[in-house]
Amino acid sequence: GAVVSQHPSRVICKSGTSVKIECRSLDFQATTMFWYRQFPKKSLMLMATSNEGSKATYEQGVEKDKFLINHASLTLSTLTVTSAHPEDSSFYICSAPGGAVTEAFFGQGTRLTVV
Amino acid sequence: AQKITQTQPGMFVQEKEAVTLDCTYDTSDPSYGLFWYKQPSSGEMIFLIYQGSYDQQNATEGRYSLNFQKARKSANLVISASQLGDSAMYFCAMTLYNFNKFYFGSGTKLNVKP
């Protein structure tokens, strides 16, 4: 089946630095990718929708300048957490829709810790 | 706006018994899909079962079945013959047709006891 590869799986960074998370669709083209954030023992919250070749659509309350999303090609979407702070520590996961309404392919997730 | 509610933060079940995880939803859109995902401690999201809003019959996938009661806006997951490997977080989610972005419930932590 289709695979979405997310990298890195874990990252620890210092406050004030930026971290880039990549999501690649390995055997299909993804014109759309969704980025979610999950706090410990909490639900997944949709952050934004990235669209290849155009600007991302952010959900209400998500800081566009803090979470930069780029969808540079049909197989790659990136989420950059800029000037990270400890409160940005979370689990971030991407997903790409498949051809059918029931299909959604999730990345493995990235556990970000900001110290 | 779409909303998914899971009222059971944690559940215990004895191995080999059946368990029902509750999910209610709210949307004004007549076309939607309801999903259940399993998330083990590793964090990956594992698709379990899907129910479309126009489906007449309840979905089943092996040991998983979805009790879909449209008038009550509920989509409970039933796991039969629980196994130790079923211990995980379970999320109910909804999509609107042709969107494929998920609205997730708060999750239920299932613990299967030997």
Coordinates of N, CA and C in Angstrom, one line a residue:
Chain A
G1 N 0.8 -1.2 0.0 CA 0.0 0.0 0.0 C 0.8 1.2 0.0
A2 N 0.2 2.4 -0.2 CA 0.9 3.6 -0.2 C 1.6 3.9 1.1
V3 N 2.7 4.6 1.1 CA 3.4 4.9 2.3 C 3.8 6.4 2.3
V4 N 3.6 6.9 3.5 CA 4.1 8.3 3.8 C 5.2 8.2 4.8
S5 N 6.3 8.7 4.4 CA 7.5 8.6 5.3 C 7.7 10.0 6.0
Q6 N 7.8 10.0 7.3 CA 8.0 11.2 8.0 C 9.3 11.2 8.7
H7 N 10.0 12.3 8.7 CA 11.4 12.3 9.2 C 11.7 13.7 9.8
P8 N 12.3 13.8 11.0 CA 12.8 12.7 11.8 C 11.7 12.2 12.7
S9 N 11.9 11.0 13.3 CA 10.9 10.5 14.2 C 11.0 11.1 15.6
R10 N 12.2 11.5 15.9 CA 12.4 12.2 17.2 C 13.4 13.4 17.0
V11 N 13.2 14.5 17.7 CA 14.1 15.5 17.6 C 14.1 16.3 18.9
I12 N 15.2 16.7 19.4 CA 15.4 17.5 20.5 C 16.1 18.8 20.1
C13 N 15.6 19.9 20.4 CA 16.2 21.2 20.0 C 16.2 22.2 21.1
K14 N 17.1 23.2 21.0 CA 17.1 24.2 22.0 C 16.1 25.3 21.7
S15 N 15.7 25.9 22.7 CA 14.7 27.1 22.6 C 15.3 28.1 21.7
G16 N 14.5 28.6 20.8 CA 15.0 29.7 19.9 C 15.4 29.2 18.5
T17 N 15.6 27.9 18.4 CA 16.1 27.3 17.1 C 14.9 26.9 16.3
S18 N 15.1 26.6 15.1 CA 14.0 26.1 14.2 C 14.2 24.6 13.8
V19 N 13.1 24.0 13.7 CA 13.2 22.5 13.3 C 12.3 22.2 12.1
K20 N 12.8 21.5 11.2 CA 12.1 21.1 10.0 C 11.7 19.7 10.1
I21 N 10.4 19.4 9.8 CA 9.9 18.0 9.7 C 9.5 17.8 8.3
E22 N 9.9 16.6 7.7 CA 9.5 16.3 6.4 C 8.5 15.2 6.3
C23 N 7.7 15.3 5.3 CA 6.7 14.2 5.0 C 6.8 13.9 3.5
R24 N 7.2 12.7 3.2 CA 7.3 12.3 1.8 C 6.3 11.2 1.4
S25 N 5.7 11.3 0.3 CA 4.8 10.2 -0.2 C 5.8 9.4 -1.1
L26 N 5.9 8.1 -0.8 CA 6.9 7.3 -1.4 C 6.5 6.7 -2.7
D27 N 5.3 6.4 -2.9 CA 4.9 5.7 -4.2 C 3.7 6.3 -4.8
F28 N 3.4 7.5 -4.4 CA 2.2 8.2 -5.0 C 2.4 9.7 -4.9
Q29 N 1.6 10.4 -5.7 CA 1.7 11.9 -5.6 C 0.7 12.4 -4.7
A30 N 1.1 13.3 -3.8 CA 0.2 13.9 -2.9 C 0.1 15.4 -3.1
T31 N -1.0 15.8 -3.7 CA -1.2 17.2 -3.9 C -1.6 17.9 -2.6
T32 N -2.1 17.1 -1.7 CA -2.5 17.7 -0.4 C -1.9 16.9 0.7
M33 N -1.5 17.6 1.7 CA -1.0 16.9 3.0 C -1.6 17.6 4.1
F34 N -2.0 16.9 5.2 CA -2.5 17.5 6.4 C -1.5 17.3 7.5
W35 N -1.4 18.4 8.3 CA -0.5 18.3 9.4 C -1.3 18.4 10.7
Y36 N -1.0 17.5 11.6 CA -1.7 17.4 12.9 C -0.7 17.5 14.0
R37 N -1.2 18.0 15.2 CA -0.4 18.1 16.4 C -1.1 17.3 17.5
Q38 N -0.4 16.6 18.3 CA -1.0 15.8 19.3 C -0.2 16.1 20.6
F39 N -0.9 16.6 21.6 CA -0.3 16.8 22.9 C -0.3 15.4 23.7
P40 N 0.5 15.2 24.7 CA 0.5 13.9 25.4 C -0.8 13.5 25.9
K41 N -1.2 12.3 25.5 CA -2.5 11.7 26.0 C -3.7 12.5 25.5
K42 N -3.5 13.3 24.5 CA -4.6 14.1 23.9 C -4.9 13.7 22.5
S43 N -5.9 14.4 21.9 CA -6.3 14.0 20.6 C -5.4 14.7 19.5
L44 N -5.6 14.3 18.3 CA -4.8 15.0 17.2 C -5.7 16.2 16.7
M45 N -5.0 17.3 16.6 CA -5.6 18.5 16.2 C -5.1 18.9 14.9
L46 N -6.0 19.1 13.9 CA -5.5 19.6 12.6 C -4.9 21.0 12.7
M47 N -3.7 21.1 12.2 CA -3.1 22.4 12.2 C -3.3 23.1 10.9
A48 N -3.0 22.4 9.8 CA -3.0 23.1 8.5 C -3.1 22.1 7.4
T49 N -3.5 22.6 6.2 CA -3.5 21.8 5.0 C -2.5 22.4 4.0
S50 N -1.6 21.5 3.6 CA -0.6 22.0 2.6 C -1.0 21.6 1.2
N51 N -0.9 22.5 0.3 CA -1.3 22.2 -1.1 C -0.1 22.5 -2.0
E52 N 0.2 21.5 -2.8 CA 1.3 21.6 -3.7 C 1.2 22.8 -4.6
G53 N 2.2 23.7 -4.6 CA 2.2 24.9 -5.5 C 1.4 26.1 -5.0
S54 N 0.8 26.0 -3.8 CA 0.1 27.1 -3.3 C 0.3 27.3 -1.8
K55 N -0.3 28.3 -1.3 CA -0.1 28.5 0.2 C -0.9 27.5 1.0
A56 N -0.4 27.2 2.2 CA -1.1 26.3 3.1 C -2.3 27.0 3.7
T57 N -3.3 26.2 4.0 CA -4.4 26.7 4.7 C -4.3 26.3 6.2
Y58 N -4.4 27.3 7.1 CA -4.2 27.1 8.5 C -5.5 27.1 9.2
E59 N -5.6 26.2 10.2 CA -6.8 26.2 11.0 C -6.8 27.4 12.0
Q60 N -8.0 27.7 12.5 CA -8.1 28.9 13.4 C -7.2 28.7 14.6
G61 N -6.5 29.7 15.0 CA -5.7 29.6 16.2 C -4.3 29.1 16.0
V62 N -4.0 28.7 14.8 CA -2.6 28.2 14.5 C -1.8 29.4 13.9
E63 N -0.6 29.6 14.5 CA 0.2 30.7 14.1 C 0.9 30.4 12.8
K64 N 0.6 31.1 11.7 CA 1.3 30.9 10.5 C 2.7 31.1 10.5
D65 N 3.2 32.1 11.2 CA 4.6 32.5 11.2 C 5.4 31.5 12.1
K66 N 4.7 30.9 13.0 CA 5.4 29.9 13.9 C 5.5 28.6 13.2
F67 N 4.5 28.2 12.5 CA 4.5 26.9 11.8 C 4.5 27.1 10.3
L68 N 5.6 27.1 9.7 CA 5.8 27.3 8.3 C 5.6 26.0 7.5
I69 N 4.7 26.0 6.6 CA 4.5 24.8 5.8 C 4.8 25.1 4.3
N70 N 5.5 24.2 3.8 CA 5.9 24.3 2.4 C 5.6 23.0 1.7
H71 N 5.0 23.1 0.5 CA 4.7 21.9 -0.2 C 5.3 22.0 -1.6
A72 N 6.6 21.8 -1.6 CA 7.4 22.1 -2.8 C 7.2 21.2 -4.0
S73 N 6.8 20.0 -3.7 CA 6.6 19.1 -4.9 C 5.5 18.2 -4.6
L74 N 5.2 17.3 -5.5 CA 4.0 16.4 -5.3 C 4.3 15.3 -4.4
T75 N 5.6 15.2 -3.9 CA 5.9 14.1 -3.0 C 6.5 14.6 -1.6
L76 N 6.6 15.9 -1.5 CA 7.2 16.4 -0.3 C 6.5 17.6 0.3
S77 N 6.2 17.5 1.6 CA 5.6 18.6 2.4 C 6.5 18.8 3.6
T78 N 6.8 20.0 4.0 CA 7.6 20.2 5.2 C 6.9 21.2 6.1
L79 N 7.1 20.9 7.4 CA 6.6 21.7 8.5 C 7.8 22.2 9.3
T80 N 8.0 23.5 9.3 CA 9.1 24.1 10.1 C 8.6 24.8 11.3
V81 N 9.0 24.4 12.5 CA 8.7 25.1 13.7 C 9.7 26.1 13.9
T82 N 9.4 27.4 13.8 CA 10.4 28.5 13.9 C 10.5 29.0 15.4
S83 N 11.7 29.3 15.7 CA 11.9 29.9 17.1 C 11.2 29.1 18.1
A84 N 11.5 27.8 18.1 CA 10.8 26.9 19.0 C 10.9 27.2 20.5
H85 N 9.8 26.9 21.2 CA 9.8 27.1 22.6 C 9.3 25.8 23.3
P86 N 9.6 25.6 24.6 CA 9.2 24.4 25.2 C 7.7 24.0 25.0
E87 N 6.8 25.1 24.9 CA 5.4 24.8 24.7 C 5.1 24.2 23.3
D88 N 6.1 24.3 22.4 CA 5.9 23.7 21.1 C 6.2 22.2 21.1
S89 N 6.7 21.7 22.2 CA 7.0 20.3 22.4 C 5.7 19.5 22.2
S90 N 5.7 18.5 21.3 CA 4.5 17.8 21.0 C 4.8 16.7 20.0
F91 N 3.8 16.0 19.6 CA 3.9 15.0 18.6 C 3.2 15.5 17.3
Y92 N 4.0 15.5 16.2 CA 3.5 16.1 15.0 C 3.4 14.9 14.0
I93 N 2.2 14.9 13.3 CA 2.0 13.8 12.3 C 1.3 14.3 11.1
C94 N 1.8 13.8 10.0 CA 1.2 14.2 8.7 C 0.3 13.1 8.1
S95 N -0.5 13.5 7.2 CA -1.3 12.5 6.5 C -1.6 13.0 5.1
A96 N -1.7 12.0 4.2 CA -2.0 12.4 2.8 C -3.2 11.5 2.4
P97 N -4.2 12.1 1.7 CA -5.3 11.4 1.2 C -5.0 10.5 0.1
G98 N -5.6 9.3 0.0 CA -5.5 8.4 -1.1 C -6.6 8.7 -2.2
G99 N -6.7 7.8 -3.0 CA -7.7 8.0 -4.1 C -9.1 7.8 -3.7
A100 N -9.3 6.9 -2.7 CA -10.7 6.7 -2.2 C -11.0 7.4 -0.9
V101 N -12.3 7.6 -0.6 CA -12.6 8.4 0.5 C -12.2 7.8 1.8
T102 N -12.0 6.5 1.8 CA -11.6 5.8 3.0 C -10.1 5.8 3.2
E103 N -9.3 6.3 2.2 CA -7.9 6.2 2.2 C -7.3 7.4 2.8
A104 N -6.4 7.2 3.8 CA -5.6 8.3 4.4 C -4.3 7.6 4.8
F105 N -3.2 8.1 4.4 CA -1.9 7.5 4.8 C -1.2 8.4 5.7
F106 N -0.9 7.9 6.9 CA -0.3 8.7 7.9 C 1.2 8.5 8.0
G107 N 1.9 9.5 8.2 CA 3.4 9.4 8.5 C 3.5 8.7 9.9
Q108 N 4.8 8.4 10.2 CA 5.0 7.8 11.5 C 5.0 8.7 12.7
G109 N 5.0 10.0 12.4 CA 5.0 11.0 13.5 C 6.4 11.5 13.9
T110 N 6.4 12.6 14.4 CA 7.7 13.2 14.9 C 7.5 13.7 16.3
R111 N 8.3 13.2 17.2 CA 8.2 13.7 18.6 C 9.2 14.8 18.8
L112 N 8.7 16.0 19.0 CA 9.6 17.2 19.2 C 9.6 17.6 20.6
T113 N 10.9 17.7 21.1 CA 11.1 18.2 22.5 C 12.0 19.4 22.4
V114 N 11.5 20.5 22.9 CA 12.2 21.7 23.0 C 12.7 22.0 24.4
V115 N 14.0 22.1 24.5 CA 14.6 22.3 25.9 C 15.2 23.7 26.0
Chain B
A1 N -19.8 23.5 12.3 CA -18.5 22.9 12.7 C -18.7 21.4 13.0
Q2 N -17.7 20.7 12.8 CA -17.7 19.3 13.1 C -17.1 19.0 14.5
K3 N -17.7 18.1 15.2 CA -17.3 17.7 16.5 C -17.4 16.2 16.8
I4 N -16.4 15.7 17.4 CA -16.4 14.2 17.7 C -16.2 14.2 19.2
T5 N -17.0 13.3 19.9 CA -16.9 13.2 21.3 C -16.7 11.8 21.7
Q6 N -15.7 11.6 22.5 CA -15.4 10.3 23.1 C -15.4 10.5 24.6
T7 N -16.4 9.9 25.3 CA -16.6 10.2 26.7 C -15.8 9.2 27.6
Q8 N -15.1 8.3 27.1 CA -14.4 7.3 27.9 C -12.9 7.5 27.8
P9 N -12.3 8.2 28.7 CA -10.9 8.4 28.6 C -10.1 7.1 28.8
G10 N -10.6 6.2 29.6 CA -9.9 4.9 29.7 C -10.9 3.8 29.9
M11 N -10.5 2.6 29.4 CA -11.4 1.4 29.5 C -10.5 0.2 29.9
F12 N -11.0 -0.7 30.7 CA -10.4 -2.0 30.9 C -11.3 -3.1 30.4
V13 N -10.7 -4.1 29.9 CA -11.5 -5.2 29.4 C -10.6 -6.5 29.7
Q14 N -11.3 -7.5 30.0 CA -10.6 -8.8 30.2 C -10.3 -9.4 28.8
E15 N -9.2 -10.1 28.7 CA -8.8 -10.7 27.5 C -9.9 -11.7 27.1
K16 N -10.2 -11.7 25.8 CA -11.2 -12.6 25.2 C -12.6 -12.1 25.3
E17 N -12.8 -11.0 26.1 CA -14.1 -10.5 26.2 C -14.3 -9.4 25.1
A18 N -15.6 -9.0 24.9 CA -15.9 -7.9 23.9 C -15.9 -6.6 24.7
V19 N -15.6 -5.5 24.0 CA -15.7 -4.2 24.6 C -16.2 -3.2 23.5
T20 N -17.0 -2.2 24.0 CA -17.5 -1.2 23.2 C -16.9 0.2 23.6
L21 N -16.4 0.9 22.6 CA -15.9 2.2 22.7 C -16.8 3.2 22.1
D22 N -17.2 4.2 22.9 CA -18.3 5.1 22.5 C -17.7 6.3 21.7
C23 N -18.6 6.7 20.7 CA -18.3 7.9 19.9 C -19.6 8.5 19.5
T24 N -19.7 9.8 19.7 CA -20.8 10.6 19.1 C -20.2 11.7 18.3
Y25 N -21.0 12.1 17.3 CA -20.5 13.1 16.4 C -21.5 14.2 16.1
D26 N -21.1 15.3 15.6 CA -22.0 16.3 15.3 C -21.6 17.0 14.0
T27 N -22.4 17.1 13.1 CA -22.2 17.8 11.8 C -23.5 18.1 11.2
S28 N -23.5 19.2 10.4 CA -24.7 19.5 9.7 C -24.6 19.1 8.2
D29 N -23.5 18.6 7.9 CA -23.3 18.1 6.5 C -23.9 16.7 6.4
P30 N -24.6 16.4 5.3 CA -25.3 15.1 5.2 C -24.3 14.0 4.7
S31 N -23.2 14.4 4.2 CA -22.2 13.5 3.6 C -20.9 13.5 4.4
Y32 N -20.7 12.4 5.1 CA -19.5 12.3 6.0 C -19.1 10.9 6.1
G33 N -17.9 10.7 6.6 CA -17.4 9.4 6.9 C -16.9 9.3 8.3
L34 N -17.1 8.2 8.9 CA -16.7 8.0 10.3 C -15.6 6.9 10.3
F35 N -14.6 7.1 11.1 CA -13.4 6.2 11.1 C -13.1 5.9 12.6
W36 N -12.4 4.7 12.7 CA -11.8 4.4 14.0 C -10.3 4.1 13.7
Y37 N -9.4 4.7 14.5 CA -8.0 4.4 14.4 C -7.5 3.9 15.7
K38 N -6.5 3.1 15.6 CA -5.8 2.6 16.8 C -4.4 3.2 16.8
Q39 N -4.0 3.8 17.9 CA -2.6 4.3 18.0 C -1.9 3.7 19.2
P40 N -1.0 2.8 18.9 CA -0.1 2.2 19.9 C 0.8 3.2 20.5
S41 N 1.6 2.8 21.4 CA 2.5 3.8 22.1 C 3.6 4.3 21.1
S42 N 3.8 3.6 20.0 CA 4.8 4.1 19.0 C 4.3 5.3 18.3
G43 N 3.0 5.6 18.3 CA 2.5 6.8 17.7 C 1.9 6.6 16.3
E44 N 2.1 5.5 15.7 CA 1.5 5.3 14.3 C 0.0 5.2 14.4
M45 N -0.6 5.6 13.4 CA -2.1 5.6 13.3 C -2.5 4.4 12.4
I46 N -3.2 3.5 13.0 CA -3.6 2.2 12.3 C -5.1 2.3 12.0
F47 N -5.5 2.2 10.8 CA -6.9 2.3 10.3 C -7.5 1.0 10.8
L48 N -8.7 1.1 11.4 CA -9.5 -0.1 11.8 C -10.7 -0.3 10.9
I49 N -11.5 0.8 10.8 CA -12.8 0.5 10.2 C -13.4 1.9 9.8
Y50 N -14.3 1.8 8.7 CA -14.9 3.0 8.2 C -16.4 2.8 8.0
Q51 N -17.1 3.9 8.2 CA -18.6 3.9 8.0 C -19.0 5.1 7.2
G52 N -19.6 5.0 6.1 CA -20.1 6.2 5.3 C -21.5 6.5 5.8
S53 N -21.8 7.8 5.7 CA -23.1 8.3 6.2 C -24.2 7.7 5.5
Y54 N -24.0 7.3 4.3 CA -25.1 6.7 3.5 C -25.2 5.2 3.5
D55 N -24.2 4.6 4.2 CA -24.2 3.2 4.3 C -25.3 2.6 5.1
Q56 N -26.0 1.7 4.6 CA -27.2 1.1 5.2 C -26.8 0.1 6.3
Q57 N -25.8 -0.6 6.1 CA -25.4 -1.6 7.0 C -24.2 -1.2 7.9
N58 N -24.1 -1.7 9.0 CA -23.0 -1.4 9.9 C -21.7 -2.1 9.3
A59 N -20.6 -1.4 9.4 CA -19.3 -1.9 8.9 C -18.8 -2.9 9.8
T60 N -18.1 -3.9 9.2 CA -17.4 -4.9 10.0 C -16.1 -5.2 9.3
E61 N -15.0 -5.4 10.2 CA -13.7 -5.7 9.7 C -13.1 -6.7 10.7
G62 N -13.2 -8.0 10.4 CA -12.7 -9.0 11.3 C -13.3 -8.8 12.7
R63 N -12.5 -8.6 13.7 CA -13.0 -8.5 15.1 C -13.6 -7.1 15.4
Y64 N -13.5 -6.2 14.5 CA -14.0 -4.9 14.7 C -15.4 -4.7 14.0
S65 N -16.3 -4.1 14.7 CA -17.6 -3.7 14.0 C -17.9 -2.3 14.5
L66 N -18.7 -1.6 13.7 CA -19.1 -0.3 14.0 C -20.6 -0.3 14.2
N67 N -21.0 0.1 15.3 CA -22.5 0.2 15.6 C -22.9 1.6 15.3
F68 N -23.4 1.8 14.0 CA -23.8 3.1 13.5 C -25.2 3.4 13.7
Q69 N -25.5 4.4 14.5 CA -26.9 4.8 14.8 C -27.0 6.3 14.4
K70 N -27.4 6.4 13.1 CA -27.4 7.7 12.5 C -28.3 8.8 13.2
A71 N -29.5 8.4 13.6 CA -30.4 9.3 14.2 C -29.8 9.8 15.6
R72 N -29.1 9.0 16.2 CA -28.5 9.3 17.5 C -27.1 9.9 17.3
K73 N -26.6 9.9 16.1 CA -25.3 10.4 15.7 C -24.2 9.7 16.6
S74 N -24.3 8.4 16.6 CA -23.3 7.7 17.3 C -22.6 6.6 16.4
A75 N -21.4 6.3 16.7 CA -20.6 5.4 15.9 C -19.7 4.6 16.8
N76 N -20.3 3.8 17.6 CA -19.5 3.0 18.6 C -18.7 1.9 18.0
L77 N -17.5 1.7 18.5 CA -16.6 0.6 18.0 C -16.8 -0.6 18.9
V78 N -17.0 -1.7 18.4 CA -17.1 -3.0 19.2 C -15.9 -3.8 18.8
I79 N -15.1 -4.2 19.8 CA -14.0 -5.1 19.5 C -14.4 -6.4 20.2
S80 N -14.5 -7.5 19.4 CA -14.8 -8.8 20.0 C -13.6 -9.6 20.3
A81 N -13.7 -10.5 21.3 CA -12.6 -11.3 21.7 C -11.3 -10.6 21.8
S82 N -11.3 -9.6 22.8 CA -10.1 -8.8 23.0 C -8.8 -9.5 23.2
Q83 N -7.8 -9.0 22.6 CA -6.4 -9.6 22.8 C -5.5 -8.6 23.4
L84 N -4.4 -9.1 24.0 CA -3.5 -8.2 24.7 C -2.9 -7.1 23.8
G85 N -2.8 -7.5 22.6 CA -2.3 -6.5 21.6 C -3.2 -5.4 21.2
D86 N -4.4 -5.5 21.7 CA -5.4 -4.5 21.5 C -5.2 -3.3 22.4
S87 N -4.4 -3.4 23.4 CA -4.1 -2.3 24.3 C -3.5 -1.2 23.6
A88 N -4.2 0.0 23.6 CA -3.7 1.1 22.8 C -4.7 2.3 23.0
M89 N -4.4 3.4 22.4 CA -5.4 4.5 22.3 C -6.2 4.3 21.1
Y90 N -7.5 4.6 21.2 CA -8.4 4.4 20.0 C -9.1 5.8 19.8
F91 N -9.0 6.2 18.5 CA -9.6 7.5 18.2 C -10.7 7.3 17.2
C92 N -11.8 8.0 17.4 CA -12.9 8.1 16.5 C -12.7 9.4 15.7
A93 N -12.9 9.3 14.4 CA -12.7 10.5 13.6 C -13.7 10.6 12.5
M94 N -13.9 11.8 12.0 CA -14.9 12.1 11.0 C -14.2 12.9 9.9
T95 N -14.6 12.6 8.7 CA -14.3 13.5 7.5 C -15.5 13.8 6.8
L96 N -15.5 15.0 6.1 CA -16.5 15.3 5.2 C -16.1 14.8 3.8
Y97 N -17.0 14.3 3.1 CA -16.7 13.7 1.8 C -15.8 14.6 0.9
N98 N -14.8 14.0 0.3 CA -13.9 14.8 -0.6 C -13.0 15.7 0.1
F99 N -12.9 15.6 1.4 CA -12.0 16.5 2.1 C -10.8 15.7 2.6
N100 N -11.1 14.5 3.2 CA -10.0 13.6 3.7 C -9.2 14.2 4.8
K101 N -9.7 15.3 5.4 CA -9.0 15.8 6.6 C -9.9 15.4 7.8
F102 N -9.2 15.0 8.8 CA -9.9 14.3 10.0 C -10.2 15.3 11.1
Y103 N -11.3 15.1 11.7 CA -11.6 15.7 13.0 C -11.7 14.5 14.0
F104 N -10.8 14.6 14.9 CA -10.6 13.5 15.9 C -11.3 13.7 17.2
G105 N -11.7 12.6 17.8 CA -12.2 12.7 19.2 C -11.0 12.7 20.1
S106 N -11.3 12.8 21.4 CA -10.2 12.9 22.4 C -9.5 11.6 22.7
G107 N -10.1 10.5 22.2 CA -9.5 9.2 22.4 C -9.9 8.4 23.6
T108 N -9.8 7.1 23.5 CA -10.0 6.2 24.6 C -8.8 5.3 24.8
K109 N -8.3 5.3 26.0 CA -7.1 4.4 26.3 C -7.7 3.0 26.7
L110 N -7.5 2.0 25.9 CA -8.0 0.7 26.2 C -6.9 -0.2 26.8
N111 N -7.1 -0.8 27.9 CA -6.2 -1.7 28.5 C -6.9 -3.1 28.6
V112 N -6.2 -4.1 28.0 CA -6.7 -5.4 28.0 C -5.9 -6.2 29.0
K113 N -6.7 -6.8 30.0 CA -6.1 -7.5 31.1 C -6.0 -9.0 30.8
P114 N -4.9 -9.6 31.1 CA -4.8 -11.1 30.9 C -5.6 -11.9 31.9

